[in-house]
Amino acid sequence: MRRTDGVRRRRDAGVPVALLLPAVLGLAFLVLPLVGLLARTPWATLPQRLTEPGVLTALRLSLLTATLATLLCLLLGVPLAWLLARVEFPGRRLVRALVTVPLVLPPVVGGVALLLVFGRRGLLGGWLDATFGITLPFTTTGVVLAEAFVAMPFLVIAVEGALRGADRRYEEAAATLGAGRWTTFTHVTLPLVAPGLAAGAVLCWARALGEFGATITFAGNYPGRTQTMPLAVYLALETDVQAAVVLSLVLLTVSVAILAGLRDRWITSP
């Protein structure tokens, strides 16, 4: 046993240079832009810049819309994930593929698609405008819809995976004891998949917070109404580079905090 352990240690200790060098280059490629952002941050004037009205307005709007988009994704995405994980129906693979399309679809294309559906001349937008007087494009509600469209797949994938990995014997035991389907779902299934649900919700929120392409295409870039943090960064690049750096630093801090909070989830996941 000792000899075998020694052989294993020697094998693990030897790292091929052909793999080590590309790995280091890949790490540098990912980390150096972040180092450059930190190096160019105006630390001396950072507190003043963070308290500027435009920055605070964009930050509040981003936090509000990302939270509302996450709630919308929870309301619609959790039942969709349950359907994909627990119900056999024709075309389930196609539905799963369609759910994941926003992951690979260019966000600008997603914004155009939203306009074609919810715009005043869209498939549903014209009816909403004529019947209820509801206009979605270029409004704060439009920001929420755009963020939810690009972020929901993260939630659905996480929750579906958690549902597939959950032990169904607890649900069967609850049904045997007389619990209805809704009671079983709310009191047994949801607690079982709570870690996956929480991780999916946080990733969904983070993706919504950083959404740019679909938002600017569908909701525009109006300060105080549709200008979120990513849009404020884009606008600041044209007039004040340091302001853009400060806004980017805020988004970077949020992203790192989220990943740090989910590190146990990644480590323990198979």
Coordinates of C-alpha atoms in Angstrom, one line a residue:
M1 CA 0.0 0.0 0.0
R2 CA 2.8 2.4 0.9
R3 CA 4.6 1.7 -2.4
T4 CA 1.4 2.2 -4.3
D5 CA 0.8 5.6 -2.6
G6 CA 4.3 6.7 -3.3
V7 CA 3.9 5.8 -7.0
R8 CA 0.6 7.8 -7.1
R9 CA 2.3 10.8 -5.5
R10 CA 5.1 10.8 -8.0
R11 CA 2.6 10.6 -10.9
D12 CA 0.6 13.4 -9.5
A13 CA 3.7 15.5 -8.9
G14 CA 4.9 15.3 -12.4
V15 CA 3.1 17.9 -14.6
P16 CA 3.8 17.8 -18.3
V17 CA 5.2 21.1 -19.6
A18 CA 3.1 20.7 -22.7
L19 CA 0.0 21.0 -20.5
L20 CA 1.4 23.4 -17.9
L21 CA 2.4 26.1 -20.3
P22 CA -1.0 26.4 -22.1
A23 CA -2.7 26.3 -18.7
V24 CA -0.7 29.2 -17.4
L25 CA -1.3 31.1 -20.6
G26 CA -5.0 30.5 -20.4
L27 CA -5.1 31.6 -16.8
A28 CA -3.2 34.8 -17.7
F29 CA -5.5 35.5 -20.6
L30 CA -8.5 35.4 -18.2
V31 CA -6.9 37.2 -15.3
L32 CA -4.8 40.0 -16.9
P33 CA -7.9 42.0 -18.2
L34 CA -9.2 42.0 -14.6
V35 CA -5.8 43.1 -13.3
G36 CA -5.8 45.9 -15.9
L37 CA -9.2 47.0 -14.7
L38 CA -8.0 47.2 -11.1
A39 CA -4.7 48.9 -12.2
R40 CA -6.7 51.7 -14.0
T41 CA -9.2 52.2 -11.3
P42 CA -9.1 55.8 -9.9
W43 CA -8.8 54.7 -6.3
A44 CA -8.3 58.3 -5.0
T45 CA -11.6 59.5 -6.4
L46 CA -13.5 56.2 -6.1
P47 CA -15.8 57.2 -3.2
Q48 CA -16.9 60.4 -4.9
R49 CA -17.5 58.7 -8.2
L50 CA -19.5 55.9 -6.6
T51 CA -21.8 58.5 -5.0
E52 CA -22.5 60.4 -8.2
P53 CA -26.3 60.6 -9.0
G54 CA -26.0 58.8 -12.3
V55 CA -24.0 55.9 -10.8
L56 CA -26.5 55.5 -7.9
T57 CA -29.5 55.7 -10.2
A58 CA -28.1 53.1 -12.6
L59 CA -27.1 50.8 -9.7
R60 CA -30.5 51.0 -8.1
L61 CA -32.3 50.4 -11.4
S62 CA -30.0 47.4 -12.1
L63 CA -30.6 45.9 -8.7
L64 CA -34.3 46.4 -9.0
T65 CA -34.7 45.0 -12.5
A66 CA -32.4 42.1 -11.9
T67 CA -34.4 41.1 -8.8
L68 CA -37.7 41.4 -10.6
A69 CA -36.4 39.4 -13.5
T70 CA -35.2 36.7 -11.1
L71 CA -38.7 36.6 -9.5
L72 CA -40.3 36.3 -12.9
C73 CA -37.8 33.5 -13.8
L74 CA -38.6 31.7 -10.5
L75 CA -42.4 32.0 -11.2
L76 CA -42.1 30.6 -14.7
G77 CA -38.8 28.6 -14.7
V78 CA -39.3 26.3 -11.8
P79 CA -42.5 24.8 -13.2
L80 CA -40.8 24.5 -16.6
A81 CA -37.8 22.7 -15.0
W82 CA -40.2 20.3 -13.2
L83 CA -42.0 19.6 -16.5
L84 CA -38.7 18.8 -18.2
A85 CA -37.4 16.7 -15.4
R86 CA -40.5 14.7 -14.4
V87 CA -42.9 14.5 -17.3
E88 CA -42.5 12.4 -20.3
F89 CA -44.1 14.0 -23.4
P90 CA -43.5 14.0 -27.1
G91 CA -40.9 16.7 -28.2
R92 CA -39.3 17.0 -24.7
R93 CA -35.9 17.2 -26.2
L94 CA -37.0 19.9 -28.6
V95 CA -38.5 21.9 -25.7
R96 CA -35.3 21.5 -23.7
A97 CA -33.3 22.7 -26.7
L98 CA -35.5 25.7 -27.1
V99 CA -35.2 26.6 -23.5
T100 CA -31.4 26.7 -23.8
V101 CA -31.4 28.8 -27.0
P102 CA -30.9 32.1 -25.2
L103 CA -27.7 30.8 -23.8
V104 CA -26.1 30.8 -27.3
L105 CA -28.3 33.4 -29.0
P106 CA -26.6 36.8 -29.4
P107 CA -28.3 39.1 -26.9
V108 CA -29.0 41.7 -29.6
V109 CA -30.9 39.1 -31.6
G110 CA -32.9 38.3 -28.5
G111 CA -33.7 42.0 -28.2
V112 CA -34.9 42.1 -31.8
A113 CA -37.0 39.0 -31.2
L114 CA -38.6 40.6 -28.2
L115 CA -39.4 43.7 -30.2
L116 CA -41.1 41.5 -32.9
V117 CA -43.3 39.9 -30.2
F118 CA -43.9 42.7 -27.7
G119 CA -43.4 45.8 -29.8
R120 CA -46.4 47.9 -30.8
R121 CA -46.6 46.1 -34.1
G122 CA -45.5 42.7 -32.6
L123 CA -47.4 39.5 -32.3
L124 CA -48.6 40.3 -28.8
G125 CA -47.5 43.9 -28.3
G126 CA -50.1 45.3 -30.7
W127 CA -52.9 43.5 -28.9
L128 CA -51.6 44.6 -25.5
D129 CA -51.4 48.2 -26.7
A130 CA -54.9 48.2 -28.3
T131 CA -56.7 46.3 -25.6
F132 CA -55.0 47.4 -22.3
G133 CA -52.9 50.4 -23.4
I134 CA -49.8 48.5 -22.3
T135 CA -46.5 49.4 -24.0
L136 CA -43.5 47.3 -23.1
P137 CA -40.5 48.4 -25.2
F138 CA -38.4 51.3 -23.9
T139 CA -39.8 51.0 -20.4
T140 CA -38.5 49.6 -17.1
T141 CA -40.8 46.6 -17.6
G142 CA -39.1 46.0 -20.9
V143 CA -35.8 45.9 -19.1
V144 CA -37.2 43.2 -16.8
L145 CA -38.5 41.2 -19.7
A146 CA -35.2 41.4 -21.6
E147 CA -33.2 40.3 -18.5
A148 CA -35.5 37.5 -17.8
F149 CA -35.3 36.2 -21.4
V150 CA -31.6 35.8 -21.3
A151 CA -31.3 34.7 -17.6
M152 CA -34.1 32.1 -17.3
P153 CA -32.1 29.2 -18.9
F154 CA -29.6 29.4 -16.1
L155 CA -32.4 28.8 -13.6
V156 CA -34.1 26.1 -15.6
I157 CA -30.9 24.1 -16.1
A158 CA -29.9 24.3 -12.5
V159 CA -33.3 23.3 -11.1
E160 CA -33.8 20.5 -13.7
G161 CA -30.5 19.0 -12.8
A162 CA -31.4 19.2 -9.1
L163 CA -34.7 17.5 -9.7
R164 CA -33.1 14.7 -11.7
G165 CA -30.7 14.1 -8.9
A166 CA -33.2 14.2 -6.1
D167 CA -34.3 11.0 -4.3
R168 CA -37.9 10.4 -5.5
R169 CA -38.6 8.0 -2.7
Y170 CA -39.4 10.9 -0.4
E171 CA -42.1 12.1 -2.8
E172 CA -43.5 8.6 -3.1
A173 CA -43.6 8.3 0.7
A174 CA -45.5 11.6 0.9
A175 CA -48.0 10.5 -1.7
T176 CA -48.4 7.2 0.1
L177 CA -49.3 9.2 3.3
G178 CA -52.0 11.0 1.4
A179 CA -50.3 14.2 0.4
G180 CA -51.6 15.8 -2.8
R181 CA -49.4 16.7 -5.7
W182 CA -49.2 20.4 -4.8
T183 CA -48.5 19.6 -1.2
T184 CA -45.8 17.1 -2.1
F185 CA -44.2 19.7 -4.5
T186 CA -44.2 22.5 -2.0
H187 CA -43.3 20.6 1.2
V188 CA -41.1 17.8 -0.2
T189 CA -39.8 18.5 -3.7
L190 CA -38.8 22.1 -3.2
P191 CA -36.9 21.5 0.0
L192 CA -35.1 18.6 -1.7
V193 CA -33.8 20.8 -4.5
A194 CA -33.4 23.9 -2.4
P195 CA -29.5 24.1 -3.0
G196 CA -29.9 23.8 -6.7
L197 CA -32.8 26.3 -6.7
A198 CA -30.7 28.8 -4.8
A199 CA -27.7 28.4 -7.0
G200 CA -29.8 28.7 -10.1
A201 CA -31.6 31.8 -8.8
V202 CA -28.3 33.5 -7.9
L203 CA -26.8 32.7 -11.3
C204 CA -30.0 34.0 -12.9
W205 CA -29.8 37.2 -10.9
A206 CA -26.1 37.7 -11.8
R207 CA -26.8 37.2 -15.5
A208 CA -29.7 39.6 -15.4
L209 CA -27.5 42.2 -13.7
G210 CA -25.0 42.0 -16.4
E211 CA -27.4 41.9 -19.4
F212 CA -26.6 44.5 -22.1
G213 CA -27.5 43.5 -25.7
A214 CA -31.1 42.5 -25.4
T215 CA -31.7 45.4 -23.0
I216 CA -30.4 48.2 -25.2
T217 CA -32.2 46.7 -28.2
F218 CA -35.6 46.2 -26.6
A219 CA -35.6 48.8 -23.8
G220 CA -33.3 51.5 -25.0
N221 CA -30.8 53.5 -22.9
Y222 CA -32.8 56.2 -21.0
P223 CA -31.3 57.4 -17.7
G224 CA -33.4 56.7 -14.7
R225 CA -35.8 54.4 -16.7
T226 CA -33.9 51.8 -18.7
Q227 CA -30.2 52.7 -18.2
T228 CA -28.8 49.8 -16.2
M229 CA -25.1 49.5 -15.1
P230 CA -23.9 47.8 -18.3
L231 CA -25.5 50.4 -20.4
A232 CA -24.1 53.2 -18.2
V233 CA -20.6 51.6 -18.8
Y234 CA -21.1 51.7 -22.5
L235 CA -22.2 55.3 -22.4
A236 CA -19.4 56.4 -20.1
L237 CA -16.8 54.9 -22.4
E238 CA -17.6 57.7 -24.9
T239 CA -17.3 60.6 -22.5
D240 CA -15.5 59.5 -19.3
V241 CA -13.3 56.5 -19.3
Q242 CA -12.6 56.6 -15.6
A243 CA -16.3 56.6 -14.8
A244 CA -16.6 53.5 -17.1
V245 CA -13.8 51.8 -15.1
V246 CA -15.6 52.6 -11.8
L247 CA -18.9 51.2 -13.0
S248 CA -17.1 48.1 -14.4
L249 CA -15.4 47.6 -11.0
V250 CA -18.8 47.6 -9.3
L251 CA -20.0 44.9 -11.6
L252 CA -16.8 42.9 -11.2
T253 CA -17.1 43.1 -7.4
V254 CA -20.7 41.8 -7.6
S255 CA -19.7 38.9 -9.9
V256 CA -16.7 37.9 -7.7
A257 CA -18.9 38.0 -4.6
I258 CA -21.5 35.7 -6.3
L259 CA -18.9 33.2 -7.4
A260 CA -17.3 33.2 -4.0
G261 CA -20.7 32.6 -2.4
L262 CA -21.3 29.6 -4.7
R263 CA -17.9 28.1 -4.5
D264 CA -19.1 25.2 -2.2
R265 CA -21.8 24.5 -4.8
W266 CA -19.2 24.1 -7.5
I267 CA -16.9 22.1 -5.4
T268 CA -19.5 19.6 -4.2
S269 CA -21.2 19.3 -7.6
P270 CA -20.4 16.1 -9.5

